[in-house]
């Protein structure tokens, strides 16, 4: 069996490892700097006209629900705030990363994106409902949570194909089949990529733990876990699991998700996902 340290070194040195564009890296640096000003953040975005147009399009969409029209990056930063601007820029960057994956080989990139987008919407709904974490953090983490699958399929295609076959044949969760074949999971690989991008540690830890529920985990991690299970059971996109994963009673109780609340959440999720999918669709 391959040692996790060997897998990590191979993955982080792989030529196709996804990277954030320079402007996104700069935006993250500014957002993380407590001394940075709104004008500094606005200027960084404005240096990329294409990004500027997409930020304004997203900011004015139903996804963010602002009643007043946002017409400039200065206004976007002022109205949205640093945290939501980071969310918008990361959302655009993640969409571009999925779009660059090219033709689908051993995993269906488009359907993984659909699952990730649904998970992002569900995580934001849960974050707002249960007040576990900032909704915009939950949304971005949902988009990123399965990035490790893309990375593993590109860096170790033969081994990952074995894990996929094993999950189906043995009716396992894909994350368990990954551990058997690779001794590492897509959740951990996702953490490595997020850390390489220097994303907030809380976000990195949530990605790493999105297949387990523990009360001591952060609100973001618990929110992501629940969103992932809810979306998986509703069959949004593709997960690679060989069997369905039920939502534990402990999770339902902790999040006050009785049958009625779950049904209401599912209805809201379906509507918001349809709108988000139209806005954030991968190019054909």
Short mmCIF file of C-alpha atoms in Angstrom, two decimals, residues 6 22 45 88 110 113 134 155 161 167 173 183 206 221 227 242:
data_model
loop_
_atom_site.label_atom_id
_atom_site.label_comp_id
_atom_site.label_asym_id
_atom_site.label_seq_id
_atom_site.Cartn_x
_atom_site.Cartn_y
_atom_site.Cartn_z
CA UNK A 6 4.30 9.49 -0.98
CA UNK A 22 -3.05 35.30 -9.73
CA UNK A 45 -10.43 43.00 -8.92
CA UNK A 88 -17.67 35.42 -5.17
CA UNK A 110 -19.72 17.78 -15.00
CA UNK A 113 -19.70 19.92 -10.35
CA UNK A 134 -21.23 32.26 7.91
CA UNK A 155 -2.69 12.25 -10.66
CA UNK A 161 -10.18 3.54 -11.20
CA UNK A 167 -16.90 1.07 -4.27
CA UNK A 173 -18.78 4.57 0.21
CA UNK A 183 -4.48 4.75 1.92
CA UNK A 206 -13.98 21.15 7.01
CA UNK A 221 -17.47 21.06 9.15
CA UNK A 227 -25.25 19.13 3.36
CA UNK A 242 -21.64 2.22 -4.09
#
